Each structure stands twice: as structure tokens, then as C-alpha cells.
Backbone as JSON, one array per atom type, in Angstrom:
{
  "sequence": "MKQTVIATFEQAAQAARRRVFTGGMAAGALMIGIGAVALLAPLLLGWSLTAILMIGFAVYGAAQLYAYFETPKEQRGLWTLIGGVALIGFALLALWMTFQTTVGAAIALTLLANTVAFFTVLQGIAQIILYAEMKDLEVPGYGWVLAGGLLNVVVGNLIVIRPITGWMAVSTVWGIYLIVSGVAVLVETLADQRGRRVDA",
  "N": [[-12.93, 46.81, 15.72], [-11.57, 45.84, 13.38], [-8.74, 44.88, 14.84], [-10.39, 42.91, 16.2], [-11.03, 41.16, 13.64], [-8.41, 40.5, 13.05], [-7.31, 39.52, 14.86], [-8.8, 36.95, 15.21], [-8.18, 35.75, 12.49], [-5.79, 35.15, 13.58], [-6.27, 33.47, 15.9], [-7.26, 31.58, 13.95], [-4.88, 30.53, 12.69], [-3.68, 29.65, 14.01], [-4.69, 27.38, 15.38], [-4.8, 25.92, 12.81], [-2.12, 25.95, 12.46], [-1.28, 24.23, 14.44], [-3.25, 21.7, 13.87], [-1.9, 20.57, 11.51], [0.74, 19.82, 13.04], [-0.2, 18.43, 14.42], [-1.19, 15.98, 12.85], [1.3, 15.82, 11.92], [3.16, 14.59, 13.35], [1.13, 11.96, 14.3], [1.17, 10.97, 11.79], [3.93, 10.75, 11.37], [4.53, 8.44, 13.54], [2.52, 7.06, 12.78], [4.03, 5.54, 10.86], [6.35, 4.57, 11.61], [5.51, 3.0, 13.69], [4.64, 1.12, 11.87], [6.4, 0.47, 10.18], [7.55, -0.5, 11.84], [6.51, -3.25, 12.41], [6.73, -4.4, 10.42], [9.65, -4.99, 9.9], [10.55, -6.39, 12.1], [8.84, -8.28, 12.73], [7.87, -9.8, 9.84], [6.15, -12.17, 9.29], [3.68, -11.64, 10.72], [2.85, -8.97, 9.16], [2.21, -10.45, 6.97], [0.43, -12.03, 7.16], [-1.79, -10.03, 8.28], [-1.8, -8.64, 6.3], [-2.82, -10.07, 3.86], [-5.08, -11.05, 5.18], [-6.85, -8.68, 5.57], [-6.82, -8.5, 2.07], [-7.58, -10.71, 1.55], [-10.55, -10.04, 3.22], [-10.91, -7.39, 1.56], [-11.8, -9.32, -0.99], [-13.9, -10.92, -0.24], [-15.84, -8.99, 0.17], [-16.37, -7.57, -2.33], [-17.44, -9.91, -3.21], [-19.49, -9.92, -2.1], [-21.06, -7.63, -2.88], [-21.4, -8.25, -5.79], [-23.0, -9.9, -5.78], [-25.03, -8.61, -4.41], [-25.33, -6.85, -6.33], [-26.49, -8.2, -8.66], [-28.83, -9.34, -7.21], [-30.51, -7.17, -6.86], [-30.86, -6.23, -9.26], [-32.9, -6.1, -12.22], [-34.71, -9.37, -13.51], [-35.05, -9.73, -16.0], [-32.38, -8.8, -16.83], [-30.45, -9.65, -15.61], [-26.94, -11.41, -15.02], [-25.7, -13.82, -15.11], [-23.01, -14.79, -14.93], [-21.99, -12.8, -12.97], [-23.36, -13.32, -10.68], [-22.13, -15.41, -10.21], [-19.02, -14.92, -10.0], [-19.4, -13.54, -7.49], [-20.51, -15.58, -5.91], [-17.96, -17.38, -6.2], [-16.17, -15.18, -5.62], [-16.74, -14.97, -2.85], [-16.23, -17.28, -1.59], [-14.01, -18.0, -2.61], [-12.5, -16.45, -1.04], [-13.13, -17.01, 1.68], [-12.44, -19.47, 2.16], [-9.98, -19.46, 1.88], [-9.27, -17.36, 4.08], [-10.13, -18.78, 6.55], [-7.73, -21.45, 5.94], [-5.68, -19.57, 6.47], [-5.65, -19.26, 9.12], [-5.86, -21.17, 10.14], [-4.45, -23.47, 9.72], [-0.98, -24.61, 9.4], [-0.01, -24.95, 7.13], [-1.73, -23.41, 5.18], [-1.12, -20.93, 5.96], [1.66, -20.94, 4.91], [0.95, -21.0, 2.04], [-0.75, -18.7, 2.21], [1.03, -16.78, 2.79], [3.08, -17.31, 0.12], [1.45, -16.64, -1.84], [0.69, -13.96, -1.42], [3.66, -12.73, -1.83], [4.11, -13.68, -4.3], [2.4, -11.74, -5.47], [3.41, -9.58, -4.83], [5.39, -9.95, -6.44], [4.54, -10.26, -8.69], [3.71, -7.72, -9.16], [5.96, -6.02, -9.45], [7.68, -7.49, -11.04], [6.33, -6.07, -13.12], [6.42, -3.01, -13.0], [9.1, -3.02, -13.41], [9.17, -4.09, -16.4], [7.63, -1.75, -17.19], [9.37, 0.52, -16.73], [12.01, -0.3, -18.48], [10.68, 0.06, -20.95], [10.26, 2.46, -20.99], [12.77, 3.47, -20.58], [13.79, 3.15, -23.13], [12.04, 4.61, -24.73], [13.06, 7.25, -23.28], [15.92, 6.57, -24.29], [15.43, 7.23, -26.98], [14.5, 10.08, -27.05], [16.76, 11.29, -26.09], [16.91, 11.96, -23.31], [18.34, 12.65, -20.05], [19.69, 10.28, -17.73], [18.92, 8.23, -18.71], [19.76, 5.13, -18.17], [19.98, 4.58, -15.55], [17.15, 4.55, -15.5], [17.1, 2.24, -17.34], [18.34, 0.47, -15.45], [17.16, 0.19, -13.0], [14.88, -0.71, -14.42], [15.36, -3.31, -15.03], [16.91, -4.31, -12.53], [14.57, -4.57, -10.88], [13.14, -6.49, -12.74], [14.84, -8.81, -11.89], [14.24, -8.65, -9.35], [11.66, -9.33, -8.9], [11.57, -11.81, -10.1], [13.3, -13.14, -8.58], [11.81, -13.39, -5.96], [9.93, -14.54, -7.09], [10.8, -17.34, -7.65], [11.89, -17.88, -4.47], [9.48, -17.29, -2.34], [8.97, -17.36, -0.08], [11.5, -16.54, 1.11], [11.71, -14.47, -0.26], [9.37, -12.75, 0.75], [9.79, -12.27, 3.23], [12.01, -10.31, 2.73], [11.48, -8.26, 1.81], [9.39, -7.06, 3.08], [11.28, -6.66, 5.15], [12.95, -4.76, 4.0], [11.22, -2.88, 3.22], [10.02, -2.7, 6.03], [12.26, -1.08, 6.87], [12.72, 1.45, 5.35], [9.92, 2.24, 6.08], [10.6, 3.42, 8.52], [12.62, 5.1, 8.87], [11.42, 6.86, 6.93], [9.81, 7.64, 8.46], [10.41, 8.84, 11.03], [11.76, 10.85, 9.52], [9.71, 12.48, 8.82], [8.62, 12.89, 11.31], [10.66, 14.32, 12.69], [10.99, 16.6, 10.51], [8.42, 17.79, 11.65], [8.64, 18.77, 13.76], [11.29, 20.63, 13.72], [9.68, 22.28, 12.02], [7.87, 23.08, 13.83], [9.63, 24.59, 15.89], [10.52, 26.25, 14.4], [8.91, 28.41, 13.61], [7.86, 28.6, 16.25], [10.09, 30.06, 16.86], [9.86, 32.27, 14.9], [7.79, 33.77, 15.53]],
  "CA": [[-13.5, 45.78, 14.72], [-10.06, 45.62, 12.67], [-7.99, 43.9, 16.04], [-11.0, 41.34, 16.84], [-10.69, 40.77, 12.4], [-6.6, 40.04, 12.88], [-7.09, 38.15, 16.37], [-9.63, 35.6, 14.81], [-6.96, 35.45, 11.55], [-4.25, 34.75, 14.29], [-6.61, 32.21, 15.99], [-7.21, 30.37, 13.03], [-4.23, 30.2, 11.65], [-3.05, 28.94, 15.4], [-5.43, 26.56, 14.78], [-4.38, 25.22, 11.37], [-0.84, 25.05, 12.59], [-1.52, 22.91, 15.94], [-4.08, 20.1, 13.23], [-0.63, 20.07, 10.66], [1.87, 19.62, 13.97], [-0.58, 16.9, 15.22], [-1.29, 15.65, 11.97], [2.47, 15.62, 11.12], [3.63, 13.6, 14.42], [0.43, 11.13, 14.02], [2.15, 10.65, 10.75], [5.37, 9.79, 11.44], [4.19, 7.74, 14.69], [2.51, 5.63, 12.34], [4.92, 5.13, 9.9], [7.69, 4.21, 12.4], [4.92, 1.76, 14.11], [4.08, -0.28, 10.84], [7.99, -0.39, 9.44], [8.47, -1.57, 12.97], [5.76, -4.31, 12.17], [7.37, -5.2, 8.79], [11.0, -5.21, 10.16], [10.46, -6.85, 13.33], [7.27, -9.51, 12.75], [7.42, -9.78, 8.33], [4.94, -13.04, 8.94], [3.03, -10.68, 11.03], [2.2, -8.44, 8.72], [1.85, -10.27, 5.68], [-0.48, -12.56, 7.48], [-2.84, -9.58, 8.08], [-2.36, -7.88, 4.49], [-3.51, -11.44, 3.55], [-6.47, -10.82, 5.71], [-7.23, -7.65, 4.39], [-7.02, -8.6, 0.87], [-8.91, -11.96, 1.67], [-11.64, -9.18, 3.1], [-11.67, -7.38, 0.78], [-12.54, -9.91, -2.23], [-15.37, -11.23, 0.42], [-16.66, -7.93, 0.31], [-16.27, -7.24, -3.62], [-18.11, -10.64, -4.11], [-20.86, -9.25, -1.44], [-21.53, -6.47, -3.58], [-21.62, -8.53, -7.37], [-24.06, -11.01, -5.65], [-26.05, -7.73, -4.3], [-26.08, -6.07, -7.74], [-27.05, -9.79, -8.65], [-30.49, -9.09, -6.76], [-31.21, -6.29, -7.21], [-30.89, -6.17, -11.09], [-34.49, -6.95, -12.51], [-34.47, -10.57, -13.91], [-34.78, -10.5, -17.27], [-31.32, -8.09, -17.14], [-29.28, -10.12, -14.47], [-26.17, -11.42, -15.59], [-25.19, -15.53, -14.42], [-21.35, -14.65, -14.49], [-22.04, -11.59, -11.93], [-23.75, -14.22, -9.56], [-20.71, -17.18, -10.23], [-17.96, -14.12, -10.03], [-20.12, -13.34, -6.41], [-20.38, -16.78, -5.04], [-16.86, -17.64, -6.74], [-14.85, -14.49, -4.61], [-16.76, -15.37, -1.16], [-16.3, -19.04, -1.72], [-12.51, -18.02, -2.45], [-12.09, -15.34, 0.38], [-13.95, -17.44, 3.56], [-11.57, -20.76, 2.59], [-8.9, -18.79, 2.52], [-8.78, -16.84, 5.59], [-10.06, -20.14, 7.14], [-6.34, -21.64, 5.36], [-4.2, -19.04, 6.46], [-5.56, -18.98, 9.97], [-6.37, -22.82, 10.93], [-3.21, -24.36, 9.14], [0.22, -23.88, 8.9], [0.71, -24.8, 5.24], [-2.35, -22.8, 4.75], [-0.49, -19.5, 6.43], [2.27, -20.77, 4.21], [0.17, -20.55, 0.79], [-0.99, -17.12, 1.61], [2.4, -15.74, 1.86], [3.61, -17.56, -0.6], [0.58, -15.7, -3.22], [1.32, -12.3, -1.35], [4.85, -12.77, -2.32], [3.91, -13.45, -6.04], [1.65, -10.63, -6.05], [4.12, -8.67, -4.99], [6.87, -9.65, -7.79], [3.89, -9.72, -10.36], [3.85, -6.06, -9.56], [7.35, -5.76, -9.52], [8.25, -7.16, -12.97], [5.33, -5.18, -14.18], [7.01, -2.3, -12.93], [10.59, -3.02, -14.31], [9.0, -3.77, -17.55], [7.18, -0.66, -17.51], [10.52, 1.17, -16.82], [12.33, -0.7, -19.6], [9.49, 0.03, -22.32], [10.36, 4.31, -20.45], [14.24, 3.66, -20.96], [13.88, 2.94, -24.34], [11.8, 6.1, -24.62], [14.06, 8.27, -23.17], [16.82, 6.74, -24.92], [15.15, 7.66, -28.23], [14.46, 11.41, -26.88], [18.15, 11.68, -25.55], [16.87, 12.53, -22.27], [19.28, 12.52, -19.47], [19.47, 9.53, -16.96], [18.08, 6.71, -18.93], [20.76, 4.23, -17.6], [19.57, 4.8, -14.02], [16.06, 3.76, -15.77], [17.28, 0.69, -17.1], [19.22, -0.12, -14.19], [16.21, 0.03, -11.88], [13.83, -1.82, -14.54], [16.52, -4.45, -14.64], [17.07, -4.49, -11.17], [12.77, -4.58, -10.74], [12.61, -7.51, -13.09], [15.95, -9.82, -11.43], [14.22, -9.22, -7.8], [10.67, -10.29, -8.96], [11.94, -13.24, -10.83], [14.22, -14.07, -7.37], [10.61, -13.56, -4.99], [9.18, -16.36, -7.35], [12.16, -19.07, -6.68], [11.97, -18.36, -2.67], [8.74, -16.81, -2.21], [8.87, -16.92, 1.45], [12.52, -15.87, 1.89], [11.41, -12.94, -0.84], [8.41, -11.95, 1.57], [10.86, -11.71, 4.2], [13.47, -9.44, 2.34], [10.63, -7.05, 0.87], [8.94, -6.61, 4.45], [12.66, -6.12, 5.85], [12.83, -3.3, 3.03], [9.66, -1.63, 3.41], [10.19, -2.03, 7.28], [13.72, 0.51, 7.12], [11.7, 2.81, 4.6], [9.17, 3.03, 6.67], [10.99, 3.16, 10.18], [13.8, 6.02, 8.02], [10.4, 7.84, 6.27], [8.79, 8.33, 9.77], [11.79, 9.44, 11.16], [12.09, 12.04, 8.43], [8.49, 13.02, 9.27], [8.6, 13.64, 12.85], [12.55, 15.87, 12.83], [10.25, 17.96, 10.15], [7.22, 18.33, 11.32], [8.99, 19.44, 14.81], [11.58, 21.54, 13.03], [8.46, 23.64, 11.06], [7.28, 24.16, 14.54], [10.6, 25.12, 16.15], [11.12, 27.79, 13.45], [7.36, 28.76, 13.97], [8.12, 29.39, 17.51], [11.28, 31.39, 17.28], [9.82, 33.54, 14.29], [6.71, 34.42, 16.96]],
  "C": [[-11.92, 45.38, 13.74], [-9.14, 44.2, 13.14], [-8.65, 42.94, 15.77], [-10.63, 40.77, 15.1], [-9.44, 39.88, 12.9], [-6.74, 39.11, 14.14], [-7.92, 37.0, 15.75], [-8.94, 35.35, 13.86], [-5.99, 34.46, 12.28], [-4.91, 33.38, 14.96], [-6.56, 31.17, 15.14], [-6.22, 29.61, 12.45], [-3.19, 29.49, 12.85], [-3.67, 27.65, 15.44], [-4.69, 25.1, 14.2], [-3.1, 24.6, 11.81], [-0.55, 23.59, 13.7], [-2.14, 21.47, 15.35], [-2.76, 20.09, 12.35], [0.51, 19.43, 11.62], [1.43, 17.98, 14.54], [-0.76, 15.47, 13.83], [0.38, 14.94, 11.68], [3.16, 14.13, 12.14], [2.99, 12.35, 14.54], [1.18, 10.44, 12.39], [3.13, 9.66, 10.49], [5.34, 8.72, 12.66], [4.16, 6.94, 14.09], [2.86, 4.7, 11.48], [5.8, 3.75, 10.3], [6.72, 3.17, 13.37], [4.74, 0.63, 13.25], [5.57, -0.77, 10.0], [8.31, -0.83, 10.53], [8.05, -3.2, 12.6], [6.63, -5.06, 11.58], [8.99, -5.49, 9.06], [11.06, -6.63, 11.21], [9.31, -8.46, 13.31], [6.66, -9.47, 10.98], [5.99, -10.83, 8.95], [3.43, -12.24, 9.47], [2.03, -10.18, 10.39], [1.73, -9.09, 7.14], [0.64, -11.78, 6.26], [-1.61, -11.87, 7.62], [-2.85, -8.83, 6.68], [-2.84, -9.11, 3.71], [-5.46, -11.29, 4.06], [-7.2, -9.71, 5.22], [-7.62, -7.97, 3.27], [-8.13, -9.91, 0.71], [-10.73, -11.01, 1.84], [-12.32, -8.71, 2.02], [-12.23, -7.74, -0.77], [-13.54, -10.15, -1.38], [-16.32, -9.98, 0.16], [-17.63, -7.4, -1.48], [-17.35, -8.12, -3.69], [-19.46, -10.55, -3.41], [-21.16, -8.76, -2.48], [-21.94, -6.92, -5.34], [-22.65, -8.99, -6.8], [-25.58, -9.85, -5.09], [-26.63, -6.68, -5.87], [-26.52, -6.95, -8.33], [-28.96, -9.51, -8.92], [-31.14, -8.42, -6.68], [-30.93, -5.86, -8.47], [-32.36, -6.91, -11.47], [-33.92, -8.08, -12.93], [-34.09, -11.13, -15.26], [-33.27, -10.08, -17.89], [-30.08, -8.56, -16.01], [-28.18, -11.09, -15.2], [-25.44, -13.07, -14.57], [-23.88, -15.48, -14.08], [-21.39, -13.65, -13.36], [-22.3, -12.34, -10.51], [-22.18, -15.56, -9.28], [-19.61, -16.29, -9.68], [-18.47, -14.12, -8.29], [-19.37, -14.23, -5.43], [-18.75, -16.94, -4.76], [-15.78, -16.87, -5.12], [-15.43, -15.07, -3.1], [-16.25, -16.46, -1.13], [-14.47, -19.1, -1.0], [-11.76, -17.43, -1.13], [-12.03, -16.02, 1.78], [-12.66, -18.69, 3.62], [-10.15, -20.16, 2.83], [-8.06, -18.27, 3.4], [-8.8, -17.97, 6.59], [-8.56, -21.12, 7.47], [-5.22, -21.55, 6.17], [-4.4, -19.4, 8.09], [-5.83, -20.19, 11.2], [-4.91, -23.6, 11.0], [-2.13, -23.98, 8.86], [0.57, -24.04, 7.39], [-0.25, -23.75, 4.74], [-1.65, -21.22, 4.65], [0.49, -19.32, 5.45], [2.13, -19.89, 2.79], [0.03, -19.48, 1.02], [0.21, -16.85, 2.01], [2.72, -16.43, 1.14], [2.51, -16.58, -2.11], [1.13, -14.35, -2.89], [2.59, -12.17, -1.78], [4.94, -12.84, -3.66], [2.81, -12.51, -6.5], [2.41, -9.62, -5.8], [5.64, -8.73, -6.51], [5.91, -9.44, -8.7], [4.03, -8.21, -10.47], [5.25, -5.42, -9.75], [7.97, -5.92, -10.38], [7.41, -6.32, -13.94], [6.31, -3.93, -14.38], [8.47, -2.36, -13.56], [10.2, -3.51, -15.78], [8.46, -2.51, -18.29], [8.62, 0.43, -17.58], [11.26, 1.05, -17.95], [11.95, -0.17, -20.59], [10.07, 2.61, -21.9], [11.79, 4.53, -20.69], [14.55, 3.61, -22.24], [13.18, 3.96, -25.19], [12.5, 7.41, -24.71], [15.39, 8.2, -24.06], [17.1, 7.6, -26.31], [14.99, 9.61, -28.39], [16.16, 12.39, -26.63], [17.9, 12.34, -24.22], [17.89, 11.91, -21.28], [18.94, 11.58, -18.15], [18.58, 8.23, -17.08], [18.42, 5.45, -18.28], [20.18, 4.01, -16.57], [17.95, 3.85, -14.5], [15.97, 2.54, -16.25], [17.85, -0.32, -16.37], [18.5, -0.69, -13.37], [15.3, -0.85, -12.82], [14.62, -2.87, -14.38], [16.37, -5.22, -13.49], [15.42, -5.41, -10.28], [12.63, -6.17, -11.15], [13.07, -9.01, -12.66], [15.15, -9.88, -10.07], [12.88, -9.67, -8.24], [10.78, -11.57, -8.64], [12.25, -14.14, -9.47], [12.57, -14.59, -6.05], [9.81, -15.03, -5.34], [9.84, -17.58, -7.24], [11.8, -19.09, -5.16], [10.73, -17.38, -2.43], [8.54, -16.26, -0.95], [9.98, -15.98, 2.4], [12.05, -14.49, 0.83], [10.49, -12.27, -0.14], [9.14, -11.64, 2.45], [11.62, -10.34, 3.71], [12.68, -8.01, 2.08], [10.3, -6.65, 2.21], [10.62, -5.92, 5.2], [12.91, -4.34, 5.29], [12.23, -2.06, 3.13], [9.39, -1.42, 5.16], [11.04, -0.73, 7.45], [12.89, 1.87, 6.34], [10.85, 2.88, 5.12], [9.68, 3.49, 7.85], [11.49, 5.41, 9.88], [12.29, 6.95, 7.89], [9.46, 8.47, 7.41], [9.21, 8.91, 10.59], [11.78, 11.07, 10.82], [11.25, 13.31, 8.88], [8.0, 14.04, 10.5], [10.03, 14.64, 12.94], [11.78, 17.03, 11.87], [9.49, 18.5, 11.0], [7.82, 19.17, 12.85], [10.01, 20.56, 14.75], [11.1, 22.72, 12.1], [8.21, 23.53, 12.52], [7.94, 25.03, 15.5], [10.7, 26.37, 15.35], [9.18, 28.6, 13.59], [7.36, 29.5, 15.19], [9.17, 30.73, 17.43], [10.79, 32.74, 16.34], [8.59, 34.67, 15.44], [7.2, 35.06, 17.92]]
}
């Protein structure tokens, strides 16, 4: 009976190791694939992300309309109806412009780049605030935090000035980062698998 329990535990452990190995290999390959698309086809990635965002807006708008019509008449808010219709209309128009006209594709990439720039600047401002707090508390490394914050603010503003070029640069950096990270995940997964075989 004891041997059966041990054998069952060993089988469960082997199955778990196989799942971890398969998951690690799949995650690494996916990261490399997305990184390659970001690096080699930044426009395709930009249009794909724009399409995903617009579909998300449309779904959110549909959810607002659903909530509006499911709410009793006396409790309905007009802004919920207006918001839902506006989101769906904007999403459909943006999708049509993105895939039907060259100008629309450029506008979509510009909007995406400006969104990235906005969050980059916000991150920079947050780092500058963190720098001030770290300096007051004399936490080591506050100079690097300030440098990172200033760099994020500058990069965000550069993207706003040249959005298409900025998107290409961001996509290139993402691509390199994802490819390197994917390779690291694959190497770590393979090394872990070999280590287990040696231990066995």
C-alpha cells in the first residue's frame, strides 16, 4: 500500500513537471513570436493592438447599452445610453478607418502612440515623485529613479512630437525585450529539465 502511494506521488510529480516544462516552452516561444512581430512588423502590431482596443471599446459600449435596457425605466441614466452608443460608434468608425483608408491607419497608429506616450509620461512623473520621497528618507538609488523618471518624460514627449517614428521605436524596443526574455525562459526551462534528469 505504501509503495502504491509513493508511486502515485511520483507519477503526479512527473505530470506536474511535464506541465511546467510544456508551459515554459510555450511561454518562451510565444514571447519570441510576439517579439519578432513587434521587431519585424511594427505596423502590423500597431494595427492589431488598435483593433483589439477598438473591439474592447465596442464590447464595453454594448455592455453599457445592455445595462441601460436591463435597468428599470425609472432608474435608467441617459448618460449610460449616450456613452454606450458613442463607444460603439467610435469603435466601429475607428475600425473602418484603420482598415479601409491609409490615412485612417496612420491616425490609428498616432492615437496608439500617443496613448503609449501618455502612460510613459505618467510613469515618469510617478518616478519623479518617488525620487523625492526616497531622497527625503535617504534611500539608496534615488538618483537612478530620478534619471528613469526624466527619461520617461522626455521619451513620452518625443513620441508625441513624432508619433509614427515613436511607435516604431517603442515597437522595436518591445520586440528586442520580448525576444531576449523568451529566449531566457526557454533556456531556463531546458536547464531545469536537464537538472531534473540528472537528479533522477
